[in-house]
Coordinates of C-alpha atoms in Angstrom, one line a residue:
Q1 CA 55.8 31.6 55.7
V2 CA 53.3 28.8 55.0
G3 CA 51.4 27.5 58.0
G4 CA 48.7 25.0 58.8
F5 CA 50.4 21.8 57.5
S6 CA 48.0 18.9 57.3
W7 CA 47.8 15.5 55.5
E8 CA 45.4 12.7 54.8
N9 CA 45.7 9.2 53.6
C10 CA 43.7 9.2 50.4
G11 CA 44.1 5.4 49.9
D12 CA 42.0 2.5 51.1
R13 CA 42.5 0.6 54.3
R14 CA 43.1 -2.6 52.2
D15 CA 46.0 -1.0 50.3
P16 CA 49.3 -2.9 50.8
V17 CA 51.0 0.2 52.2
L18 CA 49.4 2.7 54.5
L19 CA 50.8 6.0 55.7
Q20 CA 50.5 6.1 59.5
S21 CA 51.9 9.5 60.2
L22 CA 53.5 12.5 58.5
S23 CA 55.0 15.6 60.0
V24 CA 57.0 18.6 58.9
A25 CA 59.1 21.0 60.9
P26 CA 59.2 23.8 61.3
D27 CA 55.5 24.7 61.1
P28 CA 54.9 27.3 59.8
I29 CA 57.2 26.5 56.9
S30 CA 59.7 29.3 56.0
I31 CA 60.4 29.8 52.3
P32 CA 63.3 29.9 51.6
G33 CA 64.5 27.7 54.5
S34 CA 65.1 24.2 55.7
L35 CA 62.4 21.7 56.0
R36 CA 62.4 18.3 57.8
V37 CA 59.8 15.7 56.8
S38 CA 59.1 12.6 58.9
A39 CA 56.9 9.8 57.9
A40 CA 55.9 6.3 59.1
V41 CA 54.3 3.6 56.9
S42 CA 53.1 0.1 57.4
S43 CA 52.8 -2.8 55.0
S44 CA 50.6 -5.8 55.1
K45 CA 52.4 -7.6 52.3
A46 CA 56.0 -8.7 51.5
M47 CA 57.6 -6.3 49.0
A48 CA 60.5 -6.8 46.6
S49 CA 62.7 -4.3 44.8
P50 CA 62.2 -2.2 42.8
L51 CA 59.5 -0.4 44.7
K52 CA 57.8 2.5 43.0
A53 CA 56.4 5.4 45.0
V54 CA 54.2 8.2 43.7
L55 CA 54.1 11.3 45.9
V56 CA 51.6 14.1 45.3
V57 CA 52.3 17.4 47.1
E58 CA 49.6 20.0 47.0
K59 CA 49.3 23.5 48.4
A60 CA 46.0 25.2 49.2
L61 CA 45.4 28.5 47.6
G62 CA 42.1 29.6 49.1
D63 CA 39.6 26.9 48.1
L64 CA 41.8 25.8 45.2
W65 CA 44.5 23.0 45.6
I66 CA 47.6 23.4 43.4
Q67 CA 49.8 20.4 42.8
L68 CA 53.5 21.3 43.3
P69 CA 55.8 20.1 40.5
C70 CA 58.7 17.7 40.9
I71 CA 61.9 19.8 41.0
D72 CA 65.2 18.2 41.8
Q73 CA 63.4 15.1 43.1
L74 CA 61.3 17.2 45.6
G75 CA 57.6 17.9 45.2
S76 CA 55.1 15.7 43.4
C77 CA 57.5 13.1 42.1
T78 CA 57.5 9.5 41.0
Y79 CA 60.3 7.4 42.5
N80 CA 60.8 4.3 40.4
D81 CA 63.2 2.5 42.9
V82 CA 62.8 3.6 46.5
C83 CA 65.2 0.9 47.7
T84 CA 68.1 2.3 45.6
I85 CA 67.4 5.8 46.8
L86 CA 67.5 4.6 50.4
D87 CA 70.7 2.6 49.7
N88 CA 72.3 5.8 48.5
L89 CA 71.3 7.6 51.6
I90 CA 72.0 4.8 54.0
P91 CA 74.5 2.3 52.4
P92 CA 73.7 -1.5 53.0
G93 CA 75.5 -2.8 56.1
T94 CA 75.5 0.5 57.9
T95 CA 73.3 1.1 60.9
C96 CA 70.1 3.0 60.2
P97 CA 69.7 6.3 61.8
E98 CA 67.5 6.2 64.9
P99 CA 64.3 7.5 63.3
L100 CA 64.4 4.7 60.7

């Protein structure tokens, strides 16, 4: 089990997209096991596709932070077209699930 999940917004308040909240469940995280990640972001600018997102996931190992690699599109990954990914998860014209 991995416990004590925390996050911080390492950007600037003037960035066009800000992470408002991020949570994982369950906490502590069981490995192997299922993990649910929820996030909320806000944008101060109009955006157009393709939207690129760079996600850095790190794990604390004592005082050292280790960046987790991108494996099967999970971990510290670069997503070159977030809109297409979302369209594959929630096809256009269908109702978004309640959390979205």
